[in-house]
Structures are given as C-alpha cells and as structure tokens.
Amino acid sequence: MSVLYKRYCRLTIAEGKENTKAIDFSAFRVSFTISQSLKGEPRSANIRIYNVNSETVSRIRQEGQKVILEAGYESNHAIIFQGDLIQRYRTKAESGNDTCLIILASTADQAHSYAVVNASLPAGASPVDVHQAILSEYARYGVEKGYVPELAQTKLARGKVLFCPAKDAMTTFCRTHQLQYSYLDTGLACVPVKETFPGKPFLLNERTGLVGTPEMSIDGLKVTSLLRPEIRLDTTLEIENDSIFYDESYGSQKKEDNKKKTTQKQNDTFDVDGVYKVISLTHKGDTYGKAWYSEMNCVASNPSKTGSSATAKKEK
C-alpha cells in the first residue's frame, strides 16, 4: 500500500497550440476541481493559480493550449487531467490581497462540440457498424476508441442515415443498447448500465484513504476519500457494506404509487457484495489549503433484489 503523505502537484500549460514548450506552475499555489461523469460529458477542469505575473499570463492566451495536471503524493502520483484550454481570466483571490489566474479546460472539447456524423448504413448493418461510423467522426478530432463491450448481433432491417452531432448519435446509440459512455484517458469508452469496466476492484477503507462514512441515498452511494489518482471513472470500488449509513430517502416510501419505482432505485444502488460502479468523480485539491479529496457517486455493480432489506444497513 502506498503512503498517502507529502502532496504532489505538477501543473503544466503549453505555450501555443504547437505544444512544443510549456510553462510549469508547480512552484505556485494551485487549487483545482476536476469533474467527470458517465453521462457522455467531457472531463472538465477549473484550476486557480495564485499570484502569476502579467508577463506569464500573456503567454497563456490561445484556446486549445494543452493543460496537464498531475497530482497525488510523492510516492504515488498520476495525471488526473489532460485537456485543452477553453478560457482563462485573471481576478482577485479570496483574501483580496492576492491575484488569481482562472484556467477552464476540458478533454475532447472540440470533438464534443463540433463533430458531426454524416453516414449512410445499408440494410444488414450491425451495431458494430453503427458504432464505428460514429467513432470515425470522433477520430477526426483525435478521440480514439476506448473500451467497448460485446455488442448485440442484430442487423438493421433497412438502411439507416446518420446526420447529426456525433454526441447526439452516441447518446442515441447508447440508449438503444443500454450503455453509458464517457471520454476516458484511453478514448471514448462504453459500459453496460448494469455492468462495470473490466479490472480488479479498488478496496477503499480507512487504511486506503476513506474519509468519513459512505452515505447511501436513493440516488446512489456517496463516498469521499483522500485524493487517489488511481481512482478513475472506469474504476470499480469495493466498500464494506457495514460501514455505510443510509439516509432517509433510501428507506422512505411515502406514496404507495411510487413504491415500486422507489424500490427499484434502491435495488440499483445497493450491492450485496460491496462492489460499486463509479458514475461520477470529482478530484479537489489545494496545494496550500485543506482540500485534497476525491468524491465519488456510485451505484451497485451487481444490483440486489434484496438490497432494501439487507441486514447490514445502518440507520441515521
């Protein structure tokens, strides 16, 4: 187990779109919020750099300049964000005496915003063919193919025309095949709604960085840990169910009409084996402040039909 001691943070921003030279802001105070979810949205970064002089600020001026943030600990650190500059502006810091350079950046922003699918598929085309037609447009913007599960062997009964933004085509495709997708480091990845990405679950407890008590609600399991760069959106978490508290919404069924729907949502969030799928992830940090956390919202990896009556529950 790695030692979660001595914070590590390295922020570099390229000078110009050529990305041949970069400015290293590791010596500055840096705070950041890196967010991503399995809703088909690019990973976003809101980064604050304190007391940067005007000359350095002027070197960060072009949309599309590469932004790379590496964080963790001296013995365990990794890149938690790599994307393109969207906007930068300078403002006063919270204290009023310092200045603050705000960096807004995103992964695959160009592809997500501008990629358009224009393809015609013949009768007999498979889901793989449809998926490939969508991915070919993303590839034009440098987004590669990520993890994709085995797709159904069905065939189109008649020809199909795709002419729409690639993100809309991808959303429709995933809805049809019960998938979720997101922009990961490995590319544009898909995973079945009721399954997880391949790989061994990450055991999260007090020894590996768990902070506070995981809280189960009808919308999912909320978990906070010390900043762990190895926890990504495609990570599966293993959490002891005995350590979970359940809020009022999880057990509340005030209206009989909503009973069936509420029970199904409970079943989707509780896992009898304590294995949970991360559906949203936020890394928060401040090199001169207290914040250095990873916040996850999770659902059951293997939804349990008996989740709502599990004996391991703890009521607040």
mmCIF file of C-alpha atoms in Angstrom:
data_model
loop_
_atom_site.group_PDB
_atom_site.id
_atom_site.type_symbol
_atom_site.label_atom_id
_atom_site.label_comp_id
_atom_site.label_asym_id
_atom_site.label_seq_id
_atom_site.Cartn_x
_atom_site.Cartn_y
_atom_site.Cartn_z
ATOM 1 C CA MET A 1 0.000 0.000 0.000
ATOM 2 C CA SER A 2 1.381 3.435 -0.944
ATOM 3 C CA VAL A 3 1.925 6.090 1.728
ATOM 4 C CA LEU A 4 -0.586 8.940 1.452
ATOM 5 C CA TYR A 5 1.868 11.559 2.626
ATOM 6 C CA LYS A 6 3.522 14.668 1.144
ATOM 7 C CA ARG A 7 1.269 16.079 -1.523
ATOM 8 C CA TYR A 8 2.468 16.196 -5.091
ATOM 9 C CA CYS A 9 1.117 18.573 -7.722
ATOM 10 C CA ARG A 10 2.519 19.482 -11.102
ATOM 11 C CA LEU A 11 0.643 21.758 -13.497
ATOM 12 C CA THR A 12 1.948 22.500 -16.974
ATOM 13 C CA ILE A 13 0.321 24.601 -19.682
ATOM 14 C CA ALA A 14 1.642 24.665 -23.224
ATOM 15 C CA GLU A 15 2.716 27.867 -24.942
ATOM 16 C CA GLY A 16 0.721 27.925 -28.165
ATOM 17 C CA LYS A 17 -1.125 25.099 -29.899
ATOM 18 C CA GLU A 18 2.113 23.576 -31.160
ATOM 19 C CA ASN A 19 2.692 22.201 -27.624
ATOM 20 C CA THR A 20 6.472 22.301 -28.087
ATOM 21 C CA LYS A 21 7.106 24.432 -24.972
ATOM 22 C CA ALA A 22 5.267 24.558 -21.662
ATOM 23 C CA ILE A 23 5.061 26.660 -18.521
ATOM 24 C CA ASP A 24 5.453 24.772 -15.238
ATOM 25 C CA PHE A 25 3.362 26.175 -12.382
ATOM 26 C CA SER A 26 4.416 23.621 -9.774
ATOM 27 C CA ALA A 27 6.037 26.289 -7.573
ATOM 28 C CA PHE A 28 2.805 28.325 -7.358
ATOM 29 C CA ARG A 29 -0.179 27.808 -5.126
ATOM 30 C CA VAL A 30 -2.650 25.817 -7.232
ATOM 31 C CA SER A 31 -6.200 24.763 -6.433
ATOM 32 C CA PHE A 32 -8.350 22.665 -8.714
ATOM 33 C CA THR A 33 -11.642 20.882 -9.259
ATOM 34 C CA ILE A 34 -11.623 18.082 -11.849
ATOM 35 C CA SER A 35 -15.057 16.612 -12.633
ATOM 36 C CA GLN A 36 -16.405 13.864 -14.870
ATOM 37 C CA SER A 37 -19.403 11.542 -15.084
ATOM 38 C CA LEU A 38 -20.756 8.654 -17.164
ATOM 39 C CA LYS A 39 -23.263 10.978 -18.841
ATOM 40 C CA GLY A 40 -21.291 11.485 -22.020
ATOM 41 C CA GLU A 41 -19.793 14.817 -20.978
ATOM 42 C CA PRO A 42 -16.082 15.672 -21.326
ATOM 43 C CA ARG A 43 -13.930 15.852 -18.211
ATOM 44 C CA SER A 44 -13.777 19.462 -17.023
ATOM 45 C CA ALA A 45 -11.110 21.330 -15.071
ATOM 46 C CA ASN A 46 -11.442 24.527 -13.051
ATOM 47 C CA ILE A 47 -7.932 25.499 -11.950
ATOM 48 C CA ARG A 48 -6.823 28.517 -9.951
ATOM 49 C CA ILE A 49 -3.180 29.671 -9.980
ATOM 50 C CA TYR A 50 -2.252 32.356 -7.464
ATOM 51 C CA ASN A 51 -0.099 35.459 -7.952
ATOM 52 C CA VAL A 52 1.015 34.915 -11.541
ATOM 53 C CA ASN A 53 2.665 37.975 -13.088
ATOM 54 C CA SER A 54 1.239 39.681 -16.155
ATOM 55 C CA GLU A 55 4.036 38.552 -18.455
ATOM 56 C CA THR A 56 3.370 34.882 -17.706
ATOM 57 C CA VAL A 57 -0.395 35.350 -18.039
ATOM 58 C CA SER A 58 0.106 36.840 -21.513
ATOM 59 C CA ARG A 59 1.765 33.579 -22.629
ATOM 60 C CA ILE A 60 -1.482 31.701 -21.935
ATOM 61 C CA ARG A 61 -3.839 33.190 -24.463
ATOM 62 C CA GLN A 62 -4.927 30.666 -27.100
ATOM 63 C CA GLU A 63 -7.882 28.341 -26.886
ATOM 64 C CA GLY A 64 -6.656 24.817 -27.382
ATOM 65 C CA GLN A 65 -3.361 25.098 -25.489
ATOM 66 C CA LYS A 66 -2.641 21.792 -23.743
ATOM 67 C CA VAL A 67 -3.227 21.650 -19.969
ATOM 68 C CA ILE A 68 -1.821 18.769 -17.914
ATOM 69 C CA LEU A 69 -2.379 18.332 -14.179
ATOM 70 C CA GLU A 70 -0.605 15.620 -12.211
ATOM 71 C CA ALA A 71 -1.486 15.123 -8.551
ATOM 72 C CA GLY A 72 -1.270 12.697 -5.652
ATOM 73 C CA TYR A 73 1.638 12.060 -3.319
ATOM 74 C CA GLU A 74 5.396 11.873 -3.729
ATOM 75 C CA SER A 75 5.264 8.070 -3.740
ATOM 76 C CA ASN A 76 2.032 7.801 -5.718
ATOM 77 C CA HIS A 77 1.000 10.384 -8.299
ATOM 78 C CA ALA A 78 -0.510 10.345 -11.771
ATOM 79 C CA ILE A 79 -2.111 12.568 -14.374
ATOM 80 C CA ILE A 80 -5.672 13.361 -13.297
ATOM 81 C CA PHE A 81 -6.410 15.781 -16.125
ATOM 82 C CA GLN A 82 -5.149 16.273 -19.655
ATOM 83 C CA GLY A 83 -7.109 18.502 -21.970
ATOM 84 C CA ASP A 84 -7.352 21.774 -23.854
ATOM 85 C CA LEU A 85 -7.651 25.335 -22.634
ATOM 86 C CA ILE A 86 -11.123 26.812 -23.147
ATOM 87 C CA GLN A 87 -10.843 30.098 -21.282
ATOM 88 C CA ARG A 88 -8.528 31.958 -18.952
ATOM 89 C CA TYR A 89 -9.036 35.144 -16.979
ATOM 90 C CA ARG A 90 -7.483 36.947 -14.043
ATOM 91 C CA THR A 91 -9.319 38.029 -10.918
ATOM 92 C CA LYS A 92 -8.804 38.824 -7.234
ATOM 93 C CA ALA A 93 -8.306 35.892 -4.878
ATOM 94 C CA GLU A 94 -10.496 35.193 -1.856
ATOM 95 C CA SER A 95 -8.182 37.085 0.500
ATOM 96 C CA GLY A 96 -8.409 40.267 -1.553
ATOM 97 C CA ASN A 97 -4.659 40.846 -1.499
ATOM 98 C CA ASP A 98 -3.681 38.155 -3.999
ATOM 99 C CA THR A 99 -4.478 37.739 -7.669
ATOM 100 C CA CYS A 100 -5.757 34.547 -9.197
ATOM 101 C CA LEU A 101 -5.483 33.177 -12.737
ATOM 102 C CA ILE A 102 -8.536 31.053 -13.579
ATOM 103 C CA ILE A 103 -7.990 28.240 -16.072
ATOM 104 C CA LEU A 104 -11.027 26.493 -17.584
ATOM 105 C CA ALA A 105 -10.181 23.426 -19.619
ATOM 106 C CA SER A 106 -11.842 20.314 -20.992
ATOM 107 C CA THR A 107 -10.967 16.983 -22.584
ATOM 108 C CA ALA A 108 -12.174 16.336 -26.133
ATOM 109 C CA ASP A 109 -13.997 19.663 -26.198
ATOM 110 C CA GLN A 110 -13.570 20.155 -29.934
ATOM 111 C CA ALA A 111 -14.910 16.693 -30.735
ATOM 112 C CA HIS A 112 -17.812 17.003 -28.317
ATOM 113 C CA SER A 113 -18.789 20.430 -29.616
ATOM 114 C CA TYR A 114 -18.170 20.195 -33.358
ATOM 115 C CA ALA A 115 -18.001 16.572 -34.550
ATOM 116 C CA VAL A 116 -20.882 15.760 -36.927
ATOM 117 C CA VAL A 117 -21.736 12.290 -38.195
ATOM 118 C CA ASN A 118 -22.720 12.103 -41.872
ATOM 119 C CA ALA A 119 -23.019 8.446 -42.822
ATOM 120 C CA SER A 120 -25.351 6.067 -44.642
ATOM 121 C CA LEU A 121 -25.562 2.459 -43.461
ATOM 122 C CA PRO A 122 -27.101 -0.291 -45.611
ATOM 123 C CA ALA A 123 -29.663 -2.843 -44.525
ATOM 124 C CA GLY A 124 -27.955 -5.652 -42.633
ATOM 125 C CA ALA A 125 -25.500 -3.358 -40.847
ATOM 126 C CA SER A 126 -24.717 -4.435 -37.283
ATOM 127 C CA PRO A 127 -24.441 -2.352 -34.076
ATOM 128 C CA VAL A 128 -20.675 -2.602 -34.510
ATOM 129 C CA ASP A 129 -21.013 -0.897 -37.911
ATOM 130 C CA VAL A 130 -23.154 1.877 -36.440
ATOM 131 C CA HIS A 131 -20.708 2.396 -33.576
ATOM 132 C CA GLN A 132 -17.757 2.509 -35.962
ATOM 133 C CA ALA A 133 -19.482 5.119 -38.141
ATOM 134 C CA ILE A 134 -19.843 7.355 -35.100
ATOM 135 C CA LEU A 135 -16.285 6.738 -33.877
ATOM 136 C CA SER A 136 -14.801 7.568 -37.282
ATOM 137 C CA GLU A 137 -16.000 11.138 -36.880
ATOM 138 C CA TYR A 138 -14.592 11.417 -33.365
ATOM 139 C CA ALA A 139 -11.270 10.155 -34.741
ATOM 140 C CA ARG A 140 -11.043 13.254 -36.925
ATOM 141 C CA TYR A 141 -10.649 15.240 -33.696
ATOM 142 C CA GLY A 142 -8.121 12.911 -32.127
ATOM 143 C CA VAL A 143 -10.515 10.918 -29.929
ATOM 144 C CA GLU A 144 -9.661 7.236 -30.073
ATOM 145 C CA LYS A 145 -11.783 4.175 -29.442
ATOM 146 C CA GLY A 146 -11.839 3.120 -25.799
ATOM 147 C CA TYR A 147 -13.328 0.115 -24.072
ATOM 148 C CA VAL A 148 -16.450 -1.278 -25.759
ATOM 149 C CA PRO A 149 -18.296 -4.397 -24.518
ATOM 150 C CA GLU A 150 -19.508 -7.094 -26.874
ATOM 151 C CA LEU A 151 -22.464 -5.687 -28.764
ATOM 152 C CA ALA A 152 -25.640 -7.438 -29.889
ATOM 153 C CA GLN A 153 -25.578 -9.432 -33.134
ATOM 154 C CA THR A 154 -28.750 -7.844 -34.505
ATOM 155 C CA LYS A 155 -28.929 -6.446 -38.054
ATOM 156 C CA LEU A 156 -30.651 -3.383 -39.455
ATOM 157 C CA ALA A 157 -33.847 -4.380 -41.260
ATOM 158 C CA ARG A 158 -33.422 -1.426 -43.602
ATOM 159 C CA GLY A 159 -30.894 1.275 -44.347
ATOM 160 C CA LYS A 160 -30.099 3.955 -41.802
ATOM 161 C CA VAL A 161 -28.899 7.539 -42.303
ATOM 162 C CA LEU A 162 -26.894 9.320 -39.615
ATOM 163 C CA PHE A 163 -26.689 13.086 -39.927
ATOM 164 C CA CYS A 164 -26.409 14.825 -36.563
ATOM 165 C CA PRO A 165 -23.839 15.912 -33.966
ATOM 166 C CA ALA A 166 -21.683 12.930 -33.021
ATOM 167 C CA LYS A 167 -22.561 13.351 -29.333
ATOM 168 C CA ASP A 168 -26.280 13.018 -30.169
ATOM 169 C CA ALA A 169 -25.630 9.938 -32.287
ATOM 170 C CA MET A 170 -23.587 8.410 -29.484
ATOM 171 C CA THR A 171 -26.256 9.193 -26.894
ATOM 172 C CA THR A 172 -28.952 7.562 -29.042
ATOM 173 C CA PHE A 173 -26.755 4.528 -29.714
ATOM 174 C CA CYS A 174 -26.046 4.041 -26.007
ATOM 175 C CA ARG A 175 -29.701 4.461 -25.069
ATOM 176 C CA THR A 176 -30.674 1.814 -27.634
ATOM 177 C CA HIS A 177 -28.122 -0.691 -26.336
ATOM 178 C CA GLN A 178 -28.380 0.141 -22.602
ATOM 179 C CA LEU A 179 -24.887 1.624 -22.393
ATOM 180 C CA GLN A 180 -23.220 4.557 -20.669
ATOM 181 C CA TYR A 181 -20.296 6.395 -22.232
ATOM 182 C CA SER A 182 -17.655 8.924 -21.368
ATOM 183 C CA TYR A 183 -14.332 10.375 -22.520
ATOM 184 C CA LEU A 184 -11.590 8.487 -20.685
ATOM 185 C CA ASP A 185 -7.794 8.629 -20.969
ATOM 186 C CA THR A 186 -7.971 5.534 -23.172
ATOM 187 C CA GLY A 187 -10.544 7.065 -25.535
ATOM 188 C CA LEU A 188 -14.313 7.166 -25.927
ATOM 189 C CA ALA A 189 -15.452 4.252 -23.771
ATOM 190 C CA CYS A 190 -18.793 2.498 -23.291
ATOM 191 C CA VAL A 191 -20.003 0.238 -20.497
ATOM 192 C CA PRO A 192 -23.346 -1.541 -19.975
ATOM 193 C CA VAL A 193 -25.633 0.224 -17.498
ATOM 194 C CA LYS A 194 -25.813 -2.868 -15.267
ATOM 195 C CA GLU A 195 -22.116 -3.799 -15.552
ATOM 196 C CA THR A 196 -18.690 -2.344 -14.761
ATOM 197 C CA PHE A 197 -15.472 -1.766 -16.657
ATOM 198 C CA PRO A 198 -13.070 -4.717 -16.563
ATOM 199 C CA GLY A 199 -10.420 -4.773 -13.869
ATOM 200 C CA LYS A 200 -9.911 -5.646 -10.226
ATOM 201 C CA PRO A 201 -11.970 -3.569 -7.741
ATOM 202 C CA PHE A 202 -10.123 -0.937 -5.703
ATOM 203 C CA LEU A 203 -10.529 -1.678 -1.977
ATOM 204 C CA LEU A 204 -11.464 1.577 -0.262
ATOM 205 C CA ASN A 205 -11.371 1.706 3.529
ATOM 206 C CA GLU A 206 -9.763 3.758 6.315
ATOM 207 C CA ARG A 207 -6.326 2.355 5.507
ATOM 208 C CA THR A 208 -6.522 3.245 1.807
ATOM 209 C CA GLY A 209 -7.884 6.760 2.250
ATOM 210 C CA LEU A 210 -11.611 6.580 3.031
ATOM 211 C CA VAL A 211 -12.736 9.813 4.686
ATOM 212 C CA GLY A 212 -15.855 9.905 6.856
ATOM 213 C CA THR A 213 -18.722 7.491 6.306
ATOM 214 C CA PRO A 214 -20.092 6.435 2.907
ATOM 215 C CA GLU A 215 -23.722 7.539 2.651
ATOM 216 C CA MET A 216 -26.364 5.659 0.698
ATOM 217 C CA SER A 217 -29.317 7.541 -0.727
ATOM 218 C CA ILE A 218 -31.906 6.654 -3.319
ATOM 219 C CA ASP A 219 -29.667 8.393 -5.902
ATOM 220 C CA GLY A 220 -26.568 6.341 -5.114
ATOM 221 C CA LEU A 221 -23.673 5.848 -2.738
ATOM 222 C CA LYS A 222 -21.679 8.990 -1.954
ATOM 223 C CA VAL A 223 -18.070 8.328 -0.986
ATOM 224 C CA THR A 224 -15.189 10.659 -0.095
ATOM 225 C CA SER A 225 -11.537 9.679 0.150
ATOM 226 C CA LEU A 226 -8.163 11.328 0.260
ATOM 227 C CA LEU A 227 -7.169 12.239 -3.275
ATOM 228 C CA ARG A 228 -6.379 8.947 -5.010
ATOM 229 C CA PRO A 229 -5.165 9.474 -8.598
ATOM 230 C CA GLU A 230 -5.649 5.766 -9.360
ATOM 231 C CA ILE A 231 -9.403 6.107 -8.869
ATOM 232 C CA ARG A 232 -10.838 6.931 -12.280
ATOM 233 C CA LEU A 233 -14.265 6.871 -13.828
ATOM 234 C CA ASP A 234 -13.635 3.317 -15.025
ATOM 235 C CA THR A 235 -12.655 2.169 -11.514
ATOM 236 C CA THR A 236 -14.795 -0.266 -9.541
ATOM 237 C CA LEU A 237 -14.787 0.285 -5.767
ATOM 238 C CA GLU A 238 -15.004 -2.358 -3.068
ATOM 239 C CA ILE A 239 -16.523 -0.953 0.135
ATOM 240 C CA GLU A 240 -17.613 -2.776 3.271
ATOM 241 C CA ASN A 241 -21.402 -2.545 3.486
ATOM 242 C CA ASP A 242 -21.170 -2.491 7.300
ATOM 243 C CA SER A 243 -19.516 0.942 7.056
ATOM 244 C CA ILE A 244 -22.387 2.516 5.072
ATOM 245 C CA PHE A 245 -25.022 4.796 6.552
ATOM 246 C CA TYR A 246 -28.422 5.152 4.883
ATOM 247 C CA ASP A 247 -30.202 8.481 4.692
ATOM 248 C CA GLU A 248 -33.962 8.985 4.989
ATOM 249 C CA SER A 249 -34.580 8.996 1.234
ATOM 250 C CA TYR A 250 -33.346 5.421 0.895
ATOM 251 C CA GLY A 251 -35.986 3.947 3.181
ATOM 252 C CA SER A 252 -38.760 6.463 2.621
ATOM 253 C CA GLN A 253 -41.785 5.378 0.572
ATOM 254 C CA LYS A 254 -44.402 7.977 1.450
ATOM 255 C CA LYS A 255 -46.626 7.435 -1.578
ATOM 256 C CA GLU A 256 -47.919 3.996 -2.482
ATOM 257 C CA ASP A 257 -47.893 4.956 -6.174
ATOM 258 C CA ASN A 258 -44.126 5.444 -6.035
ATOM 259 C CA LYS A 259 -43.390 2.293 -4.035
ATOM 260 C CA LYS A 260 -42.375 0.097 -6.959
ATOM 261 C CA LYS A 261 -40.253 2.802 -8.563
ATOM 262 C CA THR A 262 -38.547 3.656 -5.276
ATOM 263 C CA THR A 263 -37.780 0.014 -4.503
ATOM 264 C CA GLN A 264 -36.186 -0.434 -7.944
ATOM 265 C CA LYS A 265 -33.928 2.575 -7.379
ATOM 266 C CA GLN A 266 -32.899 1.096 -4.024
ATOM 267 C CA ASN A 267 -32.028 -2.186 -5.714
ATOM 268 C CA ASP A 268 -29.884 -0.353 -8.270
ATOM 269 C CA THR A 269 -27.823 1.420 -5.596
ATOM 270 C CA PHE A 270 -27.155 -1.370 -3.073
ATOM 271 C CA ASP A 271 -24.730 -4.227 -3.809
ATOM 272 C CA VAL A 272 -24.728 -7.310 -1.582
ATOM 273 C CA ASP A 273 -21.023 -7.932 -2.305
ATOM 274 C CA GLY A 274 -19.987 -4.353 -1.567
ATOM 275 C CA VAL A 275 -18.762 -3.725 -5.135
ATOM 276 C CA TYR A 276 -19.775 -0.379 -6.621
ATOM 277 C CA LYS A 277 -19.527 1.297 -10.000
ATOM 278 C CA VAL A 278 -18.325 4.915 -10.077
ATOM 279 C CA ILE A 279 -20.737 7.041 -12.131
ATOM 280 C CA SER A 280 -19.300 10.450 -11.248
ATOM 281 C CA LEU A 281 -15.930 11.522 -9.906
ATOM 282 C CA THR A 282 -14.533 14.821 -8.661
ATOM 283 C CA HIS A 283 -10.944 15.461 -7.576
ATOM 284 C CA LYS A 284 -10.497 18.565 -5.405
ATOM 285 C CA GLY A 285 -7.190 19.939 -4.233
ATOM 286 C CA ASP A 286 -5.371 22.995 -2.929
ATOM 287 C CA THR A 287 -1.600 22.880 -2.528
ATOM 288 C CA TYR A 288 -1.751 25.499 0.256
ATOM 289 C CA GLY A 289 -5.154 24.602 1.704
ATOM 290 C CA LYS A 290 -7.015 21.721 3.342
ATOM 291 C CA ALA A 291 -8.718 20.317 0.249
ATOM 292 C CA TRP A 292 -7.132 17.137 -1.121
ATOM 293 C CA TYR A 293 -10.032 14.792 -1.745
ATOM 294 C CA SER A 294 -11.716 12.525 -4.282
ATOM 295 C CA GLU A 295 -15.516 12.479 -4.225
ATOM 296 C CA MET A 296 -17.411 9.637 -5.909
ATOM 297 C CA ASN A 297 -21.045 8.878 -6.570
ATOM 298 C CA CYS A 298 -21.605 5.161 -7.117
ATOM 299 C CA VAL A 299 -24.266 2.577 -7.893
ATOM 300 C CA ALA A 300 -24.337 -1.181 -7.379
ATOM 301 C CA SER A 301 -22.075 -3.276 -9.535
ATOM 302 C CA ASN A 302 -24.461 -6.222 -9.171
ATOM 303 C CA PRO A 303 -27.880 -4.784 -8.230
ATOM 304 C CA SER A 304 -29.525 -6.812 -5.474
ATOM 305 C CA LYS A 305 -33.229 -7.633 -5.393
ATOM 306 C CA THR A 306 -32.966 -7.808 -1.636
ATOM 307 C CA GLY A 307 -30.929 -4.646 -1.224
ATOM 308 C CA SER A 308 -33.651 -2.686 0.531
ATOM 309 C CA SER A 309 -33.951 -5.320 3.271
ATOM 310 C CA ALA A 310 -30.248 -6.030 3.764
ATOM 311 C CA THR A 311 -29.366 -6.583 7.375
ATOM 312 C CA ALA A 312 -26.112 -4.699 7.017
ATOM 313 C CA LYS A 313 -27.873 -1.334 6.892
ATOM 314 C CA LYS A 314 -27.279 1.329 9.494
ATOM 315 C CA GLU A 315 -29.951 3.960 10.010
ATOM 316 C CA LYS A 316 -29.030 7.505 10.901
#
